[in-house]
Each structure stands twice: as C-alpha cells, then as structure tokens.
Coordinates of C-alpha atoms in Angstrom, one line a residue:
M1 CA 59.6 37.2 -117.4
A2 CA 58.4 37.4 -113.7
G3 CA 54.8 39.3 -113.4
W4 CA 54.4 42.6 -110.8
K5 CA 52.9 40.2 -108.2
E6 CA 55.8 37.3 -108.5
I7 CA 58.4 40.3 -108.0
L8 CA 56.3 41.7 -105.2
I9 CA 56.3 38.3 -103.4
D10 CA 60.2 38.0 -103.8
T11 CA 60.7 41.3 -102.3
L12 CA 58.8 40.6 -99.5
K13 CA 60.8 37.0 -98.7
L14 CA 63.9 39.1 -99.0
T15 CA 63.0 41.9 -96.6
D16 CA 61.9 38.7 -94.1
E17 CA 64.7 36.8 -94.8
V18 CA 67.3 39.9 -94.2
N19 CA 65.2 40.4 -91.1
R20 CA 65.8 37.4 -89.3
L21 CA 69.5 37.3 -90.7
N22 CA 69.9 40.5 -88.8
G23 CA 68.5 39.5 -85.7
L24 CA 70.9 36.5 -85.8
T25 CA 73.9 38.9 -86.1
E26 CA 72.6 41.2 -83.5
K27 CA 72.5 38.0 -81.4
L28 CA 76.0 37.0 -82.6
S29 CA 77.4 40.4 -81.8
E30 CA 75.9 40.4 -78.2
R31 CA 77.9 37.0 -77.2
T32 CA 81.1 37.6 -78.5
I33 CA 80.6 41.1 -76.5
D34 CA 80.0 38.6 -73.7
I35 CA 83.0 36.4 -74.2
D36 CA 85.0 38.9 -75.1
K37 CA 84.6 40.4 -71.3
R38 CA 84.6 37.0 -70.0
L39 CA 88.3 36.5 -71.9
V40 CA 89.3 39.9 -70.4
R41 CA 88.2 39.0 -66.9
L42 CA 90.5 35.4 -67.2
E43 CA 93.4 37.0 -68.6
T44 CA 93.5 39.4 -65.7
M45 CA 93.0 36.3 -63.0
V46 CA 96.2 35.0 -65.0
E47 CA 98.1 38.4 -64.5
V48 CA 97.6 38.7 -61.2
S49 CA 98.1 35.4 -60.2
Q50 CA 101.1 35.7 -62.3
R51 CA 102.9 38.5 -60.3
R52 CA 101.5 37.3 -56.7
L53 CA 104.2 33.9 -57.2
P54 CA 107.6 34.1 -55.7
E55 CA 110.3 34.8 -58.8
N56 CA 113.1 32.1 -58.4

C-alpha cells in the first residue's frame, strides 16, 4: 500500500497534468472559434458571389 507521501506526490502530478491539459483545451477552443469565424466569412463570400452571377 502506498504511503501518504506517495499519494501526495501522485496527487500533485495529477493536478499538474490536469492544469496542462486545461491550458491545451483552452488553446484548442480559441483555435476552433477562429476557424469557425473564417468559415463563416468564406460562406458569406460564396453566397454573395452566387447572387452576383447572372441566372441562366
């Protein structure tokens, strides 16, 4: 059975890992939002260009 020191060390390591993953998740979330904004702009450009084309 692990002693209290090992449990404390494991808990600290786990906390550090969770904090690291949280930071990565935040970065991924920001990047996803940026990609979504760019996609909306592209969709708008396509829609506007389609409306400008003469109908056949």
